Amino acid sequence: MINVSIAGGTGYTAGELLRILLRHPEVNIETVISTTSVGMPVAEMHRDLLGETDLVFSDTFRQPDVLFLCLGHGLSRAFLNDNDIPPSCKIIDLGNDFRNNPVFNDRNFVFGLCEQNREQIRTADSVANPGCFATTIMLALLPLASRNLLTNEIHIHAITGSTGAGKRPADTTHFSYRDNNISVYKPFTHQHLEEIANTLTSAGNSDLPQINFVPMRGDFTRGIFASVYTRWDKNMSESAVIDLYEEYYRSSPFVFVSKQPISLKEVVNTNKGLLHIEFHNGYIHITSITDNLVKGASGQAVQNMNLMFGLDETTGLKLKGSAF
C-alpha cells in the first residue's frame, strides 16, 4: 500500500482527492493536515464523506510515501521549508509554486501533464500538477505544437465553474453573483498563460505565436469549456489533422477525440478530457472540456501518483460520469 499524507485538507481539491483516494485499491491515507481544523473529523468538513472515513484533521506531519500539497497558491514552498521532508517521500504539488520554477533545494519538479511528460513522471520524486485552465487548453493544442504547426495567433475563450476559484468566499463566488450570470476576469493576463506557453514550446513549437486568452466565470460549479481557434493555412486536410490528434492521444487513457460536438456534462465527475475539431473559413476550431477538480486538479494528481509508483495510470480513476 502507498501511504499518503495530504496537506491543506479542507479545500475543494483536497476534498476531491480524498473522494478518489478512499476508493483507490493501493492507497492508505495516513494523515490529513489542516492547522485550522485540528481534531475535527474529516467528514464534518467534507460532508459527502460521512460514513466513509473516520479520519481526523491533524497538524502532525508523518513520513509518508507521497505527500500531496493542496495548499493555497504560494504556500507550498513555505510548507516544505517548515517541515523536514525526507528524500524518500515523493511530492505532488497541486498549487502553482513549482510549475514555472521547478527547482527547490535538491528537488526538481517535473511538470505533471501526463499526456506530455509520462516517462519523466514515472521516474520523478516531485511533480508540479498543472493548472485547470492550462490542462484544458494544452490538451487542445499539444498535438499541433508537437509538429510546430502553431504559427498564427491563438484565440481562447474558456469558461470555468465556481469551484475553480477555491473554497474561500469572495464577491464573485457568492451565489447571488454567480447564479444566472457570466463574467470575464483576468483577460490576456491569467496566471496559467506562462505554463501554457512553456509547455507548447517544449512540445516542439519553437516560435510560439501570441496567445490571446479570455477566461470567464460560469454559473455552474464544476468543469471547464474551452473554445480555441487559430488561422489554418497549412496543407493538411481535416482528416489528417484528426488523425494527428488521435495518434497523439492513442496511449492516453483519458483523452478522446469526439467526432460529434461535445458538451460539459460529458466530463463532469470524471478524469476525461474530450476534444472536438472543426474547420471554418480558414480557421481550425478546437473545443476542449475537462472537470476542473478532477482532470484539472485532483484526478490528474492521482494519475501522476500512479505513474510515479509504477501502477496502471487509470487505477482508482475509472469514475462514473453524470451526463444529466
PDB file of C-alpha atoms in Angstrom:
ATOM      1  CA  MET A   1       0.000   0.000   0.000  1.00  0.00           C
ATOM      2  CA  ILE A   2       1.095   3.561  -0.729  1.00  0.00           C
ATOM      3  CA  ASN A   3       0.995   5.644   2.466  1.00  0.00           C
ATOM      4  CA  VAL A   4      -0.379   9.116   1.699  1.00  0.00           C
ATOM      5  CA  SER A   5      -0.479  12.438   3.528  1.00  0.00           C
ATOM      6  CA  ILE A   6      -2.480  15.447   2.349  1.00  0.00           C
ATOM      7  CA  ALA A   7      -1.521  18.970   3.411  1.00  0.00           C
ATOM      8  CA  GLY A   8      -4.226  21.622   3.191  1.00  0.00           C
ATOM      9  CA  GLY A   9      -7.042  19.172   3.716  1.00  0.00           C
ATOM     10  CA  THR A  10     -10.118  21.421   3.925  1.00  0.00           C
ATOM     11  CA  GLY A  11     -10.360  22.838   0.399  1.00  0.00           C
ATOM     12  CA  TYR A  12     -12.091  21.684  -2.769  1.00  0.00           C
ATOM     13  CA  THR A  13      -9.077  19.954  -4.319  1.00  0.00           C
ATOM     14  CA  ALA A  14      -8.337  18.112  -1.059  1.00  0.00           C
ATOM     15  CA  GLY A  15     -11.963  17.017  -0.780  1.00  0.00           C
ATOM     16  CA  GLU A  16     -11.882  15.678  -4.328  1.00  0.00           C
ATOM     17  CA  LEU A  17      -8.555  13.984  -3.661  1.00  0.00           C
ATOM     18  CA  LEU A  18      -9.993  12.276  -0.574  1.00  0.00           C
ATOM     19  CA  ARG A  19     -13.004  11.022  -2.533  1.00  0.00           C
ATOM     20  CA  ILE A  20     -10.709   9.415  -5.094  1.00  0.00           C
ATOM     21  CA  LEU A  21      -8.058   8.043  -2.721  1.00  0.00           C
ATOM     22  CA  LEU A  22     -10.555   6.493  -0.287  1.00  0.00           C
ATOM     23  CA  ARG A  23     -11.573   4.215  -3.185  1.00  0.00           C
ATOM     24  CA  HIS A  24      -8.063   3.656  -4.524  1.00  0.00           C
ATOM     25  CA  PRO A  25      -7.117  -0.012  -4.039  1.00  0.00           C
ATOM     26  CA  GLU A  26      -3.403   0.690  -3.474  1.00  0.00           C
ATOM     27  CA  VAL A  27      -3.600   3.637  -1.039  1.00  0.00           C
ATOM     28  CA  ASN A  28      -3.671   4.108   2.714  1.00  0.00           C
ATOM     29  CA  ILE A  29      -4.347   7.696   3.838  1.00  0.00           C
ATOM     30  CA  GLU A  30      -2.200   8.316   6.929  1.00  0.00           C
ATOM     31  CA  THR A  31      -2.821  11.974   7.709  1.00  0.00           C
ATOM     32  CA  VAL A  32      -4.911  14.897   6.510  1.00  0.00           C
ATOM     33  CA  ILE A  33      -3.230  18.091   7.652  1.00  0.00           C
ATOM     34  CA  SER A  34      -5.043  21.314   8.483  1.00  0.00           C
ATOM     35  CA  THR A  35      -3.768  23.805  11.031  1.00  0.00           C
ATOM     36  CA  THR A  36      -7.227  25.417  11.325  1.00  0.00           C
ATOM     37  CA  SER A  37      -9.299  22.257  11.878  1.00  0.00           C
ATOM     38  CA  VAL A  38      -7.156  20.051  14.129  1.00  0.00           C
ATOM     39  CA  GLY A  39      -9.238  17.352  15.810  1.00  0.00           C
ATOM     40  CA  MET A  40     -12.276  17.793  13.556  1.00  0.00           C
ATOM     41  CA  PRO A  41     -13.457  14.664  11.748  1.00  0.00           C
ATOM     42  CA  VAL A  42     -12.766  14.981   8.034  1.00  0.00           C
ATOM     43  CA  ALA A  43     -16.380  14.027   7.271  1.00  0.00           C
ATOM     44  CA  GLU A  44     -17.649  17.067   9.187  1.00  0.00           C
ATOM     45  CA  MET A  45     -15.819  19.312   6.715  1.00  0.00           C
ATOM     46  CA  HIS A  46     -16.380  17.192   3.614  1.00  0.00           C
ATOM     47  CA  ARG A  47     -19.961  16.201   4.323  1.00  0.00           C
ATOM     48  CA  ASP A  48     -20.325  13.770   1.435  1.00  0.00           C
ATOM     49  CA  LEU A  49     -17.731  11.528   3.157  1.00  0.00           C
ATOM     50  CA  LEU A  50     -19.978  10.884   6.159  1.00  0.00           C
ATOM     51  CA  GLY A  51     -19.911   7.155   6.826  1.00  0.00           C
ATOM     52  CA  GLU A  52     -16.919   6.614   4.526  1.00  0.00           C
ATOM     53  CA  THR A  53     -13.963   7.610   6.707  1.00  0.00           C
ATOM     54  CA  ASP A  54     -13.002   8.068  10.361  1.00  0.00           C
ATOM     55  CA  LEU A  55     -10.032  10.281   9.520  1.00  0.00           C
ATOM     56  CA  VAL A  56      -9.480  13.352  11.720  1.00  0.00           C
ATOM     57  CA  PHE A  57      -7.625  16.522  10.721  1.00  0.00           C
ATOM     58  CA  SER A  58      -4.154  16.737  12.219  1.00  0.00           C
ATOM     59  CA  ASP A  59      -1.302  19.217  12.402  1.00  0.00           C
ATOM     60  CA  THR A  60       1.267  16.446  12.782  1.00  0.00           C
ATOM     61  CA  PHE A  61       3.288  15.509   9.736  1.00  0.00           C
ATOM     62  CA  ARG A  62       4.288  11.873   9.398  1.00  0.00           C
ATOM     63  CA  GLN A  63       6.715  10.396   6.897  1.00  0.00           C
ATOM     64  CA  PRO A  64       4.519   9.029   4.086  1.00  0.00           C
ATOM     65  CA  ASP A  65       5.454   7.556   0.726  1.00  0.00           C
ATOM     66  CA  VAL A  66       3.833  10.516  -1.030  1.00  0.00           C
ATOM     67  CA  LEU A  67       2.753  13.955   0.108  1.00  0.00           C
ATOM     68  CA  PHE A  68       0.020  15.849  -1.754  1.00  0.00           C
ATOM     69  CA  LEU A  69       0.151  19.623  -1.283  1.00  0.00           C
ATOM     70  CA  CYS A  70      -3.366  21.089  -1.601  1.00  0.00           C
ATOM     71  CA  LEU A  71      -2.382  24.432  -0.155  1.00  0.00           C
ATOM     72  CA  GLY A  72      -3.178  27.892  -1.453  1.00  0.00           C
ATOM     73  CA  HIS A  73      -1.025  29.209  -4.255  1.00  0.00           C
ATOM     74  CA  GLY A  74       2.316  30.379  -2.913  1.00  0.00           C
ATOM     75  CA  LEU A  75       2.138  28.312   0.299  1.00  0.00           C
ATOM     76  CA  SER A  76       3.776  25.062  -0.814  1.00  0.00           C
ATOM     77  CA  ARG A  77       7.331  26.387  -0.634  1.00  0.00           C
ATOM     78  CA  ALA A  78       6.707  27.647   2.888  1.00  0.00           C
ATOM     79  CA  PHE A  79       5.313  24.261   3.961  1.00  0.00           C
ATOM     80  CA  LEU A  80       8.337  22.413   2.570  1.00  0.00           C
ATOM     81  CA  ASN A  81      10.688  24.888   4.257  1.00  0.00           C
ATOM     82  CA  ASP A  82       8.936  24.427   7.601  1.00  0.00           C
ATOM     83  CA  ASN A  83       8.805  20.614   7.510  1.00  0.00           C
ATOM     84  CA  ASP A  84      11.543  18.037   7.219  1.00  0.00           C
ATOM     85  CA  ILE A  85      10.565  16.021   4.147  1.00  0.00           C
ATOM     86  CA  PRO A  86      12.882  13.020   3.606  1.00  0.00           C
ATOM     87  CA  PRO A  87      14.228  12.422   0.088  1.00  0.00           C
ATOM     88  CA  SER A  88      12.346   9.112   0.005  1.00  0.00           C
ATOM     89  CA  CYS A  89       8.991  10.919   0.188  1.00  0.00           C
ATOM     90  CA  LYS A  90       7.547  11.806  -3.209  1.00  0.00           C
ATOM     91  CA  ILE A  91       5.744  15.157  -3.528  1.00  0.00           C
ATOM     92  CA  ILE A  92       2.852  16.185  -5.769  1.00  0.00           C
ATOM     93  CA  ASP A  93       2.018  19.890  -5.565  1.00  0.00           C
ATOM     94  CA  LEU A  94      -1.452  20.959  -6.729  1.00  0.00           C
ATOM     95  CA  GLY A  95      -0.606  24.659  -6.355  1.00  0.00           C
ATOM     96  CA  ASN A  96       1.354  26.897  -8.713  1.00  0.00           C
ATOM     97  CA  ASP A  97       4.602  27.183  -6.753  1.00  0.00           C
ATOM     98  CA  PHE A  98       6.704  24.875  -8.933  1.00  0.00           C
ATOM     99  CA  ARG A  99       5.020  24.880 -12.357  1.00  0.00           C
ATOM    100  CA  ASN A 100       7.277  27.567 -13.770  1.00  0.00           C
ATOM    101  CA  ASN A 101      10.030  27.496 -11.114  1.00  0.00           C
ATOM    102  CA  PRO A 102      10.699  23.775 -10.716  1.00  0.00           C
ATOM    103  CA  VAL A 103      13.858  23.763  -8.585  1.00  0.00           C
ATOM    104  CA  PHE A 104      13.545  23.534  -4.804  1.00  0.00           C
ATOM    105  CA  ASN A 105      16.607  22.566  -2.759  1.00  0.00           C
ATOM    106  CA  ASP A 106      17.633  19.133  -4.091  1.00  0.00           C
ATOM    107  CA  ARG A 107      14.317  18.513  -5.831  1.00  0.00           C
ATOM    108  CA  ASN A 108      13.416  19.240  -9.418  1.00  0.00           C
ATOM    109  CA  PHE A 109       9.668  19.267 -10.006  1.00  0.00           C
ATOM    110  CA  VAL A 110       8.566  17.628 -13.256  1.00  0.00           C
ATOM    111  CA  PHE A 111       5.591  19.331 -14.907  1.00  0.00           C
ATOM    112  CA  GLY A 112       2.795  16.832 -14.333  1.00  0.00           C
ATOM    113  CA  LEU A 113       0.939  16.840 -17.632  1.00  0.00           C
ATOM    114  CA  CYS A 114       0.746  13.088 -18.158  1.00  0.00           C
ATOM    115  CA  GLU A 115      -0.060  13.367 -21.854  1.00  0.00           C
ATOM    116  CA  GLN A 116       3.247  15.132 -22.497  1.00  0.00           C
ATOM    117  CA  ASN A 117       5.635  14.028 -19.729  1.00  0.00           C
ATOM    118  CA  ARG A 118       4.534  10.468 -18.939  1.00  0.00           C
ATOM    119  CA  GLU A 119       8.038   8.967 -18.972  1.00  0.00           C
ATOM    120  CA  GLN A 120       9.627  11.763 -16.922  1.00  0.00           C
ATOM    121  CA  ILE A 121       6.849  11.463 -14.330  1.00  0.00           C
ATOM    122  CA  ARG A 122       7.498   7.722 -13.933  1.00  0.00           C
ATOM    123  CA  THR A 123      10.979   8.415 -12.534  1.00  0.00           C
ATOM    124  CA  ALA A 124      10.246  11.725 -10.737  1.00  0.00           C
ATOM    125  CA  ASP A 125      10.383  12.276  -6.991  1.00  0.00           C
ATOM    126  CA  SER A 126       8.493  15.581  -7.270  1.00  0.00           C
ATOM    127  CA  VAL A 127       5.703  16.689  -9.608  1.00  0.00           C
ATOM    128  CA  ALA A 128       4.071  20.073 -10.184  1.00  0.00           C
ATOM    129  CA  ASN A 129       0.447  19.423 -11.127  1.00  0.00           C
ATOM    130  CA  PRO A 130      -0.733  21.675 -13.998  1.00  0.00           C
ATOM    131  CA  GLY A 131      -3.459  24.265 -13.522  1.00  0.00           C
ATOM    132  CA  CYS A 132      -7.028  23.503 -14.556  1.00  0.00           C
ATOM    133  CA  PHE A 133      -7.361  26.071 -17.350  1.00  0.00           C
ATOM    134  CA  ALA A 134      -3.851  25.168 -18.507  1.00  0.00           C
ATOM    135  CA  THR A 135      -4.650  21.454 -18.690  1.00  0.00           C
ATOM    136  CA  THR A 136      -7.788  22.015 -20.757  1.00  0.00           C
ATOM    137  CA  ILE A 137      -6.081  24.400 -23.171  1.00  0.00           C
ATOM    138  CA  MET A 138      -2.855  22.411 -23.502  1.00  0.00           C
ATOM    139  CA  LEU A 139      -4.794  19.257 -24.393  1.00  0.00           C
ATOM    140  CA  ALA A 140      -6.404  21.233 -27.224  1.00  0.00           C
ATOM    141  CA  LEU A 141      -3.090  22.452 -28.656  1.00  0.00           C
ATOM    142  CA  LEU A 142      -0.388  19.882 -27.831  1.00  0.00           C
ATOM    143  CA  PRO A 143      -0.738  17.752 -30.985  1.00  0.00           C
ATOM    144  CA  LEU A 144      -0.331  20.837 -33.190  1.00  0.00           C
ATOM    145  CA  ALA A 145       2.567  22.126 -31.084  1.00  0.00           C
ATOM    146  CA  SER A 146       4.329  18.761 -31.352  1.00  0.00           C
ATOM    147  CA  ARG A 147       4.534  19.291 -35.140  1.00  0.00           C
ATOM    148  CA  ASN A 148       5.389  23.011 -34.911  1.00  0.00           C
ATOM    149  CA  LEU A 149       2.053  23.847 -36.547  1.00  0.00           C
ATOM    150  CA  LEU A 150       1.084  26.786 -34.322  1.00  0.00           C
ATOM    151  CA  THR A 151       2.255  29.771 -36.365  1.00  0.00           C
ATOM    152  CA  ASN A 152      -0.722  32.156 -36.255  1.00  0.00           C
ATOM    153  CA  GLU A 153      -2.234  33.973 -33.288  1.00  0.00           C
ATOM    154  CA  ILE A 154      -4.163  31.681 -30.948  1.00  0.00           C
ATOM    155  CA  HIS A 155      -7.516  32.800 -29.544  1.00  0.00           C
ATOM    156  CA  ILE A 156      -9.049  31.169 -26.470  1.00  0.00           C
ATOM    157  CA  HIS A 157     -12.311  31.780 -24.662  1.00  0.00           C
ATOM    158  CA  ALA A 158     -12.772  29.433 -21.713  1.00  0.00           C
ATOM    159  CA  ILE A 159     -15.431  29.338 -19.019  1.00  0.00           C
ATOM    160  CA  THR A 160     -14.946  27.712 -15.619  1.00  0.00           C
ATOM    161  CA  GLY A 161     -17.184  26.685 -12.757  1.00  0.00           C
ATOM    162  CA  SER A 162     -17.143  28.423  -9.388  1.00  0.00           C
ATOM    163  CA  THR A 163     -15.041  25.712  -7.698  1.00  0.00           C
ATOM    164  CA  GLY A 164     -12.114  26.902  -9.798  1.00  0.00           C
ATOM    165  CA  ALA A 165     -11.903  29.960  -7.553  1.00  0.00           C
ATOM    166  CA  GLY A 166     -11.330  27.847  -4.442  1.00  0.00           C
ATOM    167  CA  LYS A 167     -13.316  27.494  -1.238  1.00  0.00           C
ATOM    168  CA  ARG A 168     -12.619  30.870   0.346  1.00  0.00           C
ATOM    169  CA  PRO A 169     -15.681  33.077  -0.290  1.00  0.00           C
ATOM    170  CA  ALA A 170     -15.411  36.221  -2.375  1.00  0.00           C
ATOM    171  CA  ASP A 171     -17.826  38.652  -4.029  1.00  0.00           C
ATOM    172  CA  THR A 172     -17.546  36.891  -7.384  1.00  0.00           C
ATOM    173  CA  THR A 173     -18.084  33.384  -5.937  1.00  0.00           C
ATOM    174  CA  HIS A 174     -21.196  34.334  -3.972  1.00  0.00           C
ATOM    175  CA  PHE A 175     -24.350  32.522  -5.174  1.00  0.00           C
ATOM    176  CA  SER A 176     -26.174  35.796  -5.758  1.00  0.00           C
ATOM    177  CA  TYR A 177     -23.398  36.895  -8.130  1.00  0.00           C
ATOM    178  CA  ARG A 178     -22.803  33.606  -9.940  1.00  0.00           C
ATOM    179  CA  ASP A 179     -26.371  32.434 -10.425  1.00  0.00           C
ATOM    180  CA  ASN A 180     -27.678  33.214 -13.944  1.00  0.00           C
ATOM    181  CA  ASN A 181     -24.522  35.197 -14.600  1.00  0.00           C
ATOM    182  CA  ILE A 182     -21.339  35.100 -16.706  1.00  0.00           C
ATOM    183  CA  SER A 183     -18.381  37.478 -16.438  1.00  0.00           C
ATOM    184  CA  VAL A 184     -14.862  37.948 -17.797  1.00  0.00           C
ATOM    185  CA  TYR A 185     -11.851  38.093 -15.494  1.00  0.00           C
ATOM    186  CA  LYS A 186      -8.091  38.474 -15.975  1.00  0.00           C
ATOM    187  CA  PRO A 187      -8.362  38.826 -19.785  1.00  0.00           C
ATOM    188  CA  PHE A 188      -4.980  38.341 -21.513  1.00  0.00           C
ATOM    189  CA  THR A 189      -3.202  38.207 -18.118  1.00  0.00           C
ATOM    190  CA  HIS A 190      -4.247  34.917 -16.496  1.00  0.00           C
ATOM    191  CA  GLN A 191      -1.523  33.213 -14.430  1.00  0.00           C
ATOM    192  CA  HIS A 192      -1.835  29.955 -16.405  1.00  0.00           C
ATOM    193  CA  LEU A 193      -0.574  31.621 -19.590  1.00  0.00           C
ATOM    194  CA  GLU A 194       3.073  31.119 -18.624  1.00  0.00           C
ATOM    195  CA  GLU A 195       2.809  27.359 -18.129  1.00  0.00           C
ATOM    196  CA  ILE A 196       0.750  27.037 -21.320  1.00  0.00           C
ATOM    197  CA  ALA A 197       3.418  28.847 -23.349  1.00  0.00           C
ATOM    198  CA  ASN A 198       6.280  26.923 -21.712  1.00  0.00           C
ATOM    199  CA  THR A 199       4.580  23.590 -22.385  1.00  0.00           C
ATOM    200  CA  LEU A 200       3.717  24.269 -26.015  1.00  0.00           C
ATOM    201  CA  THR A 201       7.249  25.486 -26.687  1.00  0.00           C
ATOM    202  CA  SER A 202       8.830  22.457 -25.038  1.00  0.00           C
ATOM    203  CA  ALA A 203       6.478  20.206 -27.036  1.00  0.00           C
ATOM    204  CA  GLY A 204       8.173  21.365 -30.237  1.00  0.00           C
ATOM    205  CA  ASN A 205       6.603  24.687 -31.247  1.00  0.00           C
ATOM    206  CA  SER A 206       9.838  26.664 -31.247  1.00  0.00           C
ATOM    207  CA  ASP A 207       8.436  30.038 -32.313  1.00  0.00           C
ATOM    208  CA  LEU A 208       5.155  30.275 -30.436  1.00  0.00           C
ATOM    209  CA  PRO A 209       2.718  32.964 -31.634  1.00  0.00           C
ATOM    210  CA  GLN A 210       0.717  35.329 -29.458  1.00  0.00           C
ATOM    211  CA  ILE A 211      -1.832  33.573 -27.215  1.00  0.00           C
ATOM    212  CA  ASN A 212      -4.967  35.629 -26.525  1.00  0.00           C
ATOM    213  CA  PHE A 213      -6.749  34.073 -23.558  1.00  0.00           C
ATOM    214  CA  VAL A 214     -10.041  35.406 -22.190  1.00  0.00           C
ATOM    215  CA  PRO A 215     -11.171  33.446 -19.082  1.00  0.00           C
ATOM    216  CA  MET A 216     -14.780  33.625 -17.941  1.00  0.00           C
ATOM    217  CA  ARG A 217     -16.701  32.746 -14.777  1.00  0.00           C
ATOM    218  CA  GLY A 218     -19.678  30.476 -15.316  1.00  0.00           C
ATOM    219  CA  ASP A 219     -22.911  29.991 -13.388  1.00  0.00           C
ATOM    220  CA  PHE A 220     -22.157  26.327 -12.581  1.00  0.00           C
ATOM    221  CA  THR A 221     -19.892  24.628 -10.055  1.00  0.00           C
ATOM    222  CA  ARG A 222     -17.683  22.186 -11.968  1.00  0.00           C
ATOM    223  CA  GLY A 223     -15.995  21.980 -15.329  1.00  0.00           C
ATOM    224  CA  ILE A 224     -14.098  23.980 -17.946  1.00  0.00           C
ATOM    225  CA  PHE A 225     -15.304  24.545 -21.506  1.00  0.00           C
ATOM    226  CA  ALA A 226     -12.601  25.981 -23.775  1.00  0.00           C
ATOM    227  CA  SER A 227     -13.136  27.301 -27.312  1.00  0.00           C
ATOM    228  CA  VAL A 228      -9.748  27.510 -29.060  1.00  0.00           C
ATOM    229  CA  TYR A 229      -9.121  28.687 -32.615  1.00  0.00           C
ATOM    230  CA  THR A 230      -6.342  29.872 -34.883  1.00  0.00           C
ATOM    231  CA  ARG A 231      -5.998  30.670 -38.587  1.00  0.00           C
ATOM    232  CA  TRP A 232      -5.189  27.489 -40.517  1.00  0.00           C
ATOM    233  CA  ASP A 233      -3.006  27.912 -43.589  1.00  0.00           C
ATOM    234  CA  LYS A 234      -1.303  24.508 -43.532  1.00  0.00           C
ATOM    235  CA  ASN A 235      -1.521  21.976 -46.333  1.00  0.00           C
ATOM    236  CA  MET A 236      -3.269  19.376 -44.172  1.00  0.00           C
ATOM    237  CA  SER A 237      -6.754  18.055 -44.647  1.00  0.00           C
ATOM    238  CA  GLU A 238      -9.255  17.931 -41.815  1.00  0.00           C
ATOM    239  CA  SER A 239      -8.990  14.155 -41.711  1.00  0.00           C
ATOM    240  CA  ALA A 240      -5.185  14.365 -41.479  1.00  0.00           C
ATOM    241  CA  VAL A 241      -5.432  16.754 -38.514  1.00  0.00           C
ATOM    242  CA  ILE A 242      -7.908  14.488 -36.722  1.00  0.00           C
ATOM    243  CA  ASP A 243      -5.573  11.534 -37.403  1.00  0.00           C
ATOM    244  CA  LEU A 244      -2.753  13.565 -35.829  1.00  0.00           C
ATOM    245  CA  TYR A 245      -4.823  14.140 -32.681  1.00  0.00           C
ATOM    246  CA  GLU A 246      -5.952  10.537 -32.428  1.00  0.00           C
ATOM    247  CA  GLU A 247      -2.396   9.271 -32.847  1.00  0.00           C
ATOM    248  CA  TYR A 248      -1.017  11.755 -30.299  1.00  0.00           C
ATOM    249  CA  TYR A 249      -3.511  10.621 -27.645  1.00  0.00           C
ATOM    250  CA  ARG A 250      -3.588   6.930 -28.595  1.00  0.00           C
ATOM    251  CA  SER A 251      -1.647   5.927 -25.456  1.00  0.00           C
ATOM    252  CA  SER A 252      -3.558   8.351 -23.202  1.00  0.00           C
ATOM    253  CA  PRO A 253      -6.360   6.516 -21.405  1.00  0.00           C
ATOM    254  CA  PHE A 254      -8.376   9.627 -20.540  1.00  0.00           C
ATOM    255  CA  VAL A 255      -8.202  11.893 -23.605  1.00  0.00           C
ATOM    256  CA  PHE A 256     -10.516  11.273 -26.545  1.00  0.00           C
ATOM    257  CA  VAL A 257     -11.306  12.982 -29.849  1.00  0.00           C
ATOM    258  CA  SER A 258     -15.053  13.142 -30.468  1.00  0.00           C
ATOM    259  CA  LYS A 259     -16.497  13.170 -33.964  1.00  0.00           C
ATOM    260  CA  GLN A 260     -19.596  14.907 -32.568  1.00  0.00           C
ATOM    261  CA  PRO A 261     -19.760  18.316 -30.844  1.00  0.00           C
ATOM    262  CA  ILE A 262     -19.175  17.997 -27.093  1.00  0.00           C
ATOM    263  CA  SER A 263     -20.837  19.485 -24.015  1.00  0.00           C
ATOM    264  CA  LEU A 264     -19.536  19.985 -20.499  1.00  0.00           C
ATOM    265  CA  LYS A 265     -21.608  17.406 -18.638  1.00  0.00           C
ATOM    266  CA  GLU A 266     -19.891  14.640 -20.586  1.00  0.00           C
ATOM    267  CA  VAL A 267     -16.755  15.017 -18.440  1.00  0.00           C
ATOM    268  CA  VAL A 268     -18.085  16.212 -15.070  1.00  0.00           C
ATOM    269  CA  ASN A 269     -17.023  13.884 -12.218  1.00  0.00           C
ATOM    270  CA  THR A 270     -14.525  12.102 -14.493  1.00  0.00           C
ATOM    271  CA  ASN A 271     -10.814  12.286 -15.297  1.00  0.00           C
ATOM    272  CA  LYS A 272     -11.555  12.611 -19.012  1.00  0.00           C
ATOM    273  CA  GLY A 273     -10.535  15.284 -21.459  1.00  0.00           C
ATOM    274  CA  LEU A 274     -12.704  15.449 -24.573  1.00  0.00           C
ATOM    275  CA  LEU A 275     -11.801  17.264 -27.793  1.00  0.00           C
ATOM    276  CA  HIS A 276     -13.744  18.164 -30.926  1.00  0.00           C
ATOM    277  CA  ILE A 277     -12.155  19.649 -34.063  1.00  0.00           C
ATOM    278  CA  GLU A 278     -13.772  21.593 -36.907  1.00  0.00           C
ATOM    279  CA  PHE A 279     -12.627  23.863 -39.742  1.00  0.00           C
ATOM    280  CA  HIS A 280     -14.422  27.105 -40.598  1.00  0.00           C
ATOM    281  CA  ASN A 281     -13.495  29.787 -43.156  1.00  0.00           C
ATOM    282  CA  GLY A 282      -9.741  29.310 -42.888  1.00  0.00           C
ATOM    283  CA  TYR A 283      -9.692  28.622 -39.140  1.00  0.00           C
ATOM    284  CA  ILE A 284      -9.233  25.460 -37.106  1.00  0.00           C
ATOM    285  CA  HIS A 285     -11.543  25.393 -34.079  1.00  0.00           C
ATOM    286  CA  ILE A 286     -10.915  23.023 -31.170  1.00  0.00           C
ATOM    287  CA  THR A 287     -13.340  22.527 -28.311  1.00  0.00           C
ATOM    288  CA  SER A 288     -11.770  21.086 -25.152  1.00  0.00           C
ATOM    289  CA  ILE A 289     -13.548  20.115 -21.921  1.00  0.00           C
ATOM    290  CA  THR A 290     -12.472  18.787 -18.514  1.00  0.00           C
ATOM    291  CA  ASP A 291     -13.703  18.691 -14.946  1.00  0.00           C
ATOM    292  CA  ASN A 292     -11.582  21.356 -13.243  1.00  0.00           C
ATOM    293  CA  LEU A 293     -11.458  19.435  -9.943  1.00  0.00           C
ATOM    294  CA  VAL A 294     -10.659  16.020 -11.447  1.00  0.00           C
ATOM    295  CA  LYS A 295      -8.610  16.090 -14.664  1.00  0.00           C
ATOM    296  CA  GLY A 296      -7.823  19.730 -13.900  1.00  0.00           C
ATOM    297  CA  ALA A 297      -6.576  19.012 -10.366  1.00  0.00           C
ATOM    298  CA  SER A 298      -7.027  16.015  -8.061  1.00  0.00           C
ATOM    299  CA  GLY A 299      -7.667  13.314 -10.654  1.00  0.00           C
ATOM    300  CA  GLN A 300      -4.581  14.329 -12.591  1.00  0.00           C
ATOM    301  CA  ALA A 301      -2.627  14.339  -9.308  1.00  0.00           C
ATOM    302  CA  VAL A 302      -3.665  10.719  -8.686  1.00  0.00           C
ATOM    303  CA  GLN A 303      -2.814   9.862 -12.291  1.00  0.00           C
ATOM    304  CA  ASN A 304       0.654  11.295 -11.607  1.00  0.00           C
ATOM    305  CA  MET A 305       0.930   9.278  -8.391  1.00  0.00           C
ATOM    306  CA  ASN A 306       0.034   6.099 -10.245  1.00  0.00           C
ATOM    307  CA  LEU A 307       2.800   6.717 -12.763  1.00  0.00           C
ATOM    308  CA  MET A 308       5.340   7.561 -10.040  1.00  0.00           C
ATOM    309  CA  PHE A 309       4.644   4.272  -8.228  1.00  0.00           C
ATOM    310  CA  GLY A 310       4.550   2.050 -11.293  1.00  0.00           C
ATOM    311  CA  LEU A 311       0.793   1.472 -11.277  1.00  0.00           C
ATOM    312  CA  ASP A 312      -1.564   1.482 -14.231  1.00  0.00           C
ATOM    313  CA  GLU A 313      -2.339   5.188 -14.529  1.00  0.00           C
ATOM    314  CA  THR A 314      -6.098   4.542 -14.554  1.00  0.00           C
ATOM    315  CA  THR A 315      -6.049   2.895 -11.093  1.00  0.00           C
ATOM    316  CA  GLY A 316      -8.717   4.454  -8.879  1.00  0.00           C
ATOM    317  CA  LEU A 317      -9.772   6.819 -11.670  1.00  0.00           C
ATOM    318  CA  LYS A 318     -12.444   4.855 -13.514  1.00  0.00           C
ATOM    319  CA  LEU A 319     -15.054   7.270 -12.259  1.00  0.00           C
ATOM    320  CA  LYS A 320     -18.736   7.445 -13.053  1.00  0.00           C
ATOM    321  CA  GLY A 321     -19.776  10.461 -15.084  1.00  0.00           C
ATOM    322  CA  SER A 322     -23.091  12.280 -14.801  1.00  0.00           C
ATOM    323  CA  ALA A 323     -24.456  13.418 -18.164  1.00  0.00           C
ATOM    324  CA  PHE A 324     -27.888  14.560 -16.942  1.00  0.00           C
TER     325      PHE A 324
END
